Amino acid sequence: MAALQESVQKAKASRGEDANVHDLPTTTTTVRAVGEGMRRLAGGYYTFLTGTSE
């Protein structure tokens, strides 16, 4: 992850942009929303494969 952040900083600096990289906040709400989205995606994929709902 550190190598990626360093690469981003160098690329932004070369373009003259603000080179600060900030971590995204990880909140319980965000984690919960991602989990719910993944469950919906998996349920839809199951329905697609089997032709039936769970």
Backbone atoms as SQL, in Angstrom:
CREATE TABLE atoms (id INTEGER PRIMARY KEY, chain TEXT, resi INTEGER, resn TEXT, atom TEXT, x REAL, y REAL, z REAL);
INSERT INTO atoms VALUES
  (1, 'A', 1, 'MET', 'N', 0.825, -1.184, 0.000),
  (2, 'A', 1, 'MET', 'CA', 0.000, 0.000, 0.000),
  (3, 'A', 1, 'MET', 'C', 0.870, 1.249, 0.000),
  (4, 'A', 2, 'ALA', 'N', 1.971, 1.188, 0.710),
  (5, 'A', 2, 'ALA', 'CA', 2.869, 2.341, 0.784),
  (6, 'A', 2, 'ALA', 'C', 3.457, 2.655, -0.592),
  (7, 'A', 3, 'ALA', 'N', 3.780, 1.611, -1.344),
  (8, 'A', 3, 'ALA', 'CA', 4.334, 1.820, -2.682),
  (9, 'A', 3, 'ALA', 'C', 3.309, 2.472, -3.594),
  (10, 'A', 4, 'LEU', 'N', 2.055, 2.081, -3.468),
  (11, 'A', 4, 'LEU', 'CA', 0.985, 2.684, -4.265),
  (12, 'A', 4, 'LEU', 'C', 0.810, 4.153, -3.912),
  (13, 'A', 5, 'GLN', 'N', 0.806, 4.461, -2.617),
  (14, 'A', 5, 'GLN', 'CA', 0.658, 5.852, -2.194),
  (15, 'A', 5, 'GLN', 'C', 1.825, 6.698, -2.687),
  (16, 'A', 6, 'GLU', 'N', 3.029, 6.156, -2.631),
  (17, 'A', 6, 'GLU', 'CA', 4.203, 6.882, -3.117),
  (18, 'A', 6, 'GLU', 'C', 4.092, 7.132, -4.617),
  (19, 'A', 7, 'SER', 'N', 3.628, 6.147, -5.352),
  (20, 'A', 7, 'SER', 'CA', 3.459, 6.288, -6.789),
  (21, 'A', 7, 'SER', 'C', 2.436, 7.368, -7.119),
  (22, 'A', 8, 'VAL', 'N', 1.341, 7.389, -6.385),
  (23, 'A', 8, 'VAL', 'CA', 0.304, 8.399, -6.586),
  (24, 'A', 8, 'VAL', 'C', 0.855, 9.788, -6.289),
  (25, 'A', 9, 'GLN', 'N', 1.619, 9.911, -5.211),
  (26, 'A', 9, 'GLN', 'CA', 2.206, 11.197, -4.855),
  (27, 'A', 9, 'GLN', 'C', 3.147, 11.691, -5.951),
  (28, 'A', 10, 'LYS', 'N', 3.969, 10.810, -6.490),
  (29, 'A', 10, 'LYS', 'CA', 4.902, 11.194, -7.544),
  (30, 'A', 10, 'LYS', 'C', 4.157, 11.612, -8.809),
  (31, 'A', 11, 'ALA', 'N', 3.120, 10.865, -9.167),
  (32, 'A', 11, 'ALA', 'CA', 2.355, 11.184, -10.369),
  (33, 'A', 11, 'ALA', 'C', 1.664, 12.529, -10.225),
  (34, 'A', 12, 'LYS', 'N', 1.058, 12.782, -9.074),
  (35, 'A', 12, 'LYS', 'CA', 0.383, 14.063, -8.858),
  (36, 'A', 12, 'LYS', 'C', 1.381, 15.210, -8.841),
  (37, 'A', 13, 'ALA', 'N', 2.529, 14.998, -8.207),
  (38, 'A', 13, 'ALA', 'CA', 3.545, 16.041, -8.144),
  (39, 'A', 13, 'ALA', 'C', 4.052, 16.375, -9.543),
  (40, 'A', 14, 'SER', 'N', 4.181, 15.361, -10.401),
  (41, 'A', 14, 'SER', 'CA', 4.662, 15.608, -11.758),
  (42, 'A', 14, 'SER', 'C', 3.648, 16.403, -12.581),
  (43, 'A', 15, 'ARG', 'N', 2.360, 16.324, -12.204),
  (44, 'A', 15, 'ARG', 'CA', 1.325, 17.085, -12.898),
  (45, 'A', 15, 'ARG', 'C', 1.064, 18.427, -12.225),
  (46, 'A', 16, 'GLY', 'N', 1.730, 18.685, -11.125),
  (47, 'A', 16, 'GLY', 'CA', 1.549, 19.939, -10.409),
  (48, 'A', 16, 'GLY', 'C', 0.327, 19.953, -9.511),
  (49, 'A', 17, 'GLU', 'N', -0.229, 18.789, -9.222),
  (50, 'A', 17, 'GLU', 'CA', -1.391, 18.699, -8.337),
  (51, 'A', 17, 'GLU', 'C', -0.935, 18.564, -6.894),
  (52, 'A', 18, 'ASP', 'N', -1.890, 18.757, -5.990),
  (53, 'A', 18, 'ASP', 'CA', -1.622, 18.535, -4.574),
  (54, 'A', 18, 'ASP', 'C', -1.252, 17.070, -4.397),
  (55, 'A', 19, 'ALA', 'N', -0.069, 16.805, -3.879),
  (56, 'A', 19, 'ALA', 'CA', 0.437, 15.440, -3.807),
  (57, 'A', 19, 'ALA', 'C', 0.090, 14.723, -2.509),
  (58, 'A', 20, 'ASN', 'N', -0.741, 15.311, -1.663),
  (59, 'A', 20, 'ASN', 'CA', -1.110, 14.659, -0.415),
  (60, 'A', 20, 'ASN', 'C', -2.099, 13.533, -0.687),
  (61, 'A', 21, 'VAL', 'N', -1.864, 12.384, -0.100),
  (62, 'A', 21, 'VAL', 'CA', -2.758, 11.245, -0.211),
  (63, 'A', 21, 'VAL', 'C', -3.401, 11.041, 1.143),
  (64, 'A', 22, 'HIS', 'N', -4.712, 10.988, 1.155),
  (65, 'A', 22, 'HIS', 'CA', -5.438, 10.825, 2.409),
  (66, 'A', 22, 'HIS', 'C', -6.106, 9.465, 2.420),
  (67, 'A', 23, 'ASP', 'N', -6.082, 8.803, 3.570),
  (68, 'A', 23, 'ASP', 'CA', -6.779, 7.538, 3.715),
  (69, 'A', 23, 'ASP', 'C', -8.279, 7.787, 3.720),
  (70, 'A', 24, 'LEU', 'N', -9.019, 6.885, 3.116),
  (71, 'A', 24, 'LEU', 'CA', -10.464, 6.984, 3.150),
  (72, 'A', 24, 'LEU', 'C', -10.958, 6.545, 4.519),
  (73, 'A', 25, 'PRO', 'N', -11.928, 7.245, 5.058),
  (74, 'A', 25, 'PRO', 'CA', -12.444, 6.829, 6.356),
  (75, 'A', 25, 'PRO', 'C', -13.206, 5.516, 6.236),
  (76, 'A', 26, 'THR', 'N', -12.969, 4.628, 7.161),
  (77, 'A', 26, 'THR', 'CA', -13.682, 3.357, 7.187),
  (78, 'A', 26, 'THR', 'C', -14.626, 3.409, 8.372),
  (79, 'A', 27, 'THR', 'N', -15.880, 3.631, 8.071),
  (80, 'A', 27, 'THR', 'CA', -16.874, 3.702, 9.136),
  (81, 'A', 27, 'THR', 'C', -17.702, 2.434, 9.119),
  (82, 'A', 28, 'THR', 'N', -18.355, 2.187, 10.199),
  (83, 'A', 28, 'THR', 'CA', -19.214, 1.013, 10.302),
  (84, 'A', 28, 'THR', 'C', -20.304, 1.077, 9.243),
  (85, 'A', 29, 'THR', 'N', -20.840, 2.277, 9.006),
  (86, 'A', 29, 'THR', 'CA', -21.893, 2.438, 8.003),
  (87, 'A', 29, 'THR', 'C', -21.372, 2.076, 6.623),
  (88, 'A', 30, 'THR', 'N', -20.176, 2.515, 6.285),
  (89, 'A', 30, 'THR', 'CA', -19.595, 2.211, 4.980),
  (90, 'A', 30, 'THR', 'C', -19.382, 0.719, 4.830),
  (91, 'A', 31, 'VAL', 'N', -18.825, 0.090, 5.833),
  (92, 'A', 31, 'VAL', 'CA', -18.573, -1.348, 5.797),
  (93, 'A', 31, 'VAL', 'C', -19.897, -2.100, 5.669),
  (94, 'A', 32, 'ARG', 'N', -20.898, -1.672, 6.400),
  (95, 'A', 32, 'ARG', 'CA', -22.202, -2.317, 6.355),
  (96, 'A', 32, 'ARG', 'C', -22.829, -2.166, 4.964),
  (97, 'A', 33, 'ALA', 'N', -22.708, -0.981, 4.362),
  (98, 'A', 33, 'ALA', 'CA', -23.270, -0.738, 3.037),
  (99, 'A', 33, 'ALA', 'C', -22.587, -1.609, 1.990),
  (100, 'A', 34, 'VAL', 'N', -21.288, -1.746, 2.084),
  (101, 'A', 34, 'VAL', 'CA', -20.559, -2.597, 1.143),
  (102, 'A', 34, 'VAL', 'C', -20.989, -4.044, 1.308),
  (103, 'A', 35, 'GLY', 'N', -21.111, -4.484, 2.537),
  (104, 'A', 35, 'GLY', 'CA', -21.550, -5.856, 2.802),
  (105, 'A', 35, 'GLY', 'C', -22.941, -6.121, 2.250),
  (106, 'A', 36, 'GLU', 'N', -23.850, -5.166, 2.423),
  (107, 'A', 36, 'GLU', 'CA', -25.210, -5.319, 1.911),
  (108, 'A', 36, 'GLU', 'C', -25.198, -5.367, 0.390),
  (109, 'A', 37, 'GLY', 'N', -24.399, -4.527, -0.226),
  (110, 'A', 37, 'GLY', 'CA', -24.289, -4.535, -1.686),
  (111, 'A', 37, 'GLY', 'C', -23.758, -5.858, -2.205),
  (112, 'A', 38, 'MET', 'N', -22.786, -6.424, -1.514),
  (113, 'A', 38, 'MET', 'CA', -22.221, -7.710, -1.928),
  (114, 'A', 38, 'MET', 'C', -23.251, -8.823, -1.781),
  (115, 'A', 39, 'ARG', 'N', -24.055, -8.779, -0.704),
  (116, 'A', 39, 'ARG', 'CA', -25.105, -9.791, -0.525),
  (117, 'A', 39, 'ARG', 'C', -26.132, -9.701, -1.640),
  (118, 'A', 40, 'ARG', 'N', -26.513, -8.473, -2.009),
  (119, 'A', 40, 'ARG', 'CA', -27.486, -8.304, -3.094),
  (120, 'A', 40, 'ARG', 'C', -26.915, -8.806, -4.409),
  (121, 'A', 41, 'LEU', 'N', -25.657, -8.495, -4.644),
  (122, 'A', 41, 'LEU', 'CA', -25.009, -8.946, -5.869),
  (123, 'A', 41, 'LEU', 'C', -24.958, -10.467, -5.918),
  (124, 'A', 42, 'ALA', 'N', -24.569, -11.093, -4.823),
  (125, 'A', 42, 'ALA', 'CA', -24.483, -12.553, -4.758),
  (126, 'A', 42, 'ALA', 'C', -25.858, -13.175, -4.934),
  (127, 'A', 43, 'GLY', 'N', -26.883, -12.588, -4.320),
  (128, 'A', 43, 'GLY', 'CA', -28.243, -13.115, -4.461),
  (129, 'A', 43, 'GLY', 'C', -28.728, -13.017, -5.894),
  (130, 'A', 44, 'GLY', 'N', -28.433, -11.904, -6.546),
  (131, 'A', 44, 'GLY', 'CA', -28.820, -11.742, -7.948),
  (132, 'A', 44, 'GLY', 'C', -28.091, -12.726, -8.846),
  (133, 'A', 45, 'TYR', 'N', -26.837, -12.982, -8.553),
  (134, 'A', 45, 'TYR', 'CA', -26.045, -13.925, -9.341),
  (135, 'A', 45, 'TYR', 'C', -26.585, -15.343, -9.153),
  (136, 'A', 46, 'TYR', 'N', -26.962, -15.676, -7.920),
  (137, 'A', 46, 'TYR', 'CA', -27.547, -16.994, -7.648),
  (138, 'A', 46, 'TYR', 'C', -28.831, -17.169, -8.443),
  (139, 'A', 47, 'THR', 'N', -29.672, -16.136, -8.437),
  (140, 'A', 47, 'THR', 'CA', -30.925, -16.181, -9.183),
  (141, 'A', 47, 'THR', 'C', -30.651, -16.341, -10.670),
  (142, 'A', 48, 'PHE', 'N', -29.673, -15.620, -11.172),
  (143, 'A', 48, 'PHE', 'CA', -29.313, -15.706, -12.585),
  (144, 'A', 48, 'PHE', 'C', -28.865, -17.114, -12.952),
  (145, 'A', 49, 'LEU', 'N', -28.043, -17.731, -12.103),
  (146, 'A', 49, 'LEU', 'CA', -27.515, -19.060, -12.410),
  (147, 'A', 49, 'LEU', 'C', -28.563, -20.150, -12.312),
  (148, 'A', 50, 'THR', 'N', -29.433, -20.072, -11.323),
  (149, 'A', 50, 'THR', 'CA', -30.363, -21.157, -11.062),
  (150, 'A', 50, 'THR', 'C', -31.758, -20.910, -11.633),
  (151, 'A', 51, 'GLY', 'N', -32.075, -19.660, -11.907),
  (152, 'A', 51, 'GLY', 'CA', -33.408, -19.334, -12.395),
  (153, 'A', 51, 'GLY', 'C', -34.438, -19.278, -11.292),
  (154, 'A', 52, 'THR', 'N', -33.980, -19.421, -10.038),
  (155, 'A', 52, 'THR', 'CA', -34.882, -19.351, -8.879),
  (156, 'A', 52, 'THR', 'C', -34.282, -18.408, -7.863),
  (157, 'A', 53, 'SER', 'N', -35.106, -17.885, -6.986),
  (158, 'A', 53, 'SER', 'CA', -34.577, -17.058, -5.913),
  (159, 'A', 53, 'SER', 'C', -34.250, -17.932, -4.725),
  (160, 'A', 54, 'GLU', 'N', -33.508, -17.388, -3.797),
  (161, 'A', 54, 'GLU', 'CA', -33.076, -18.164, -2.629),
  (162, 'A', 54, 'GLU', 'C', -34.272, -18.575, -1.892);
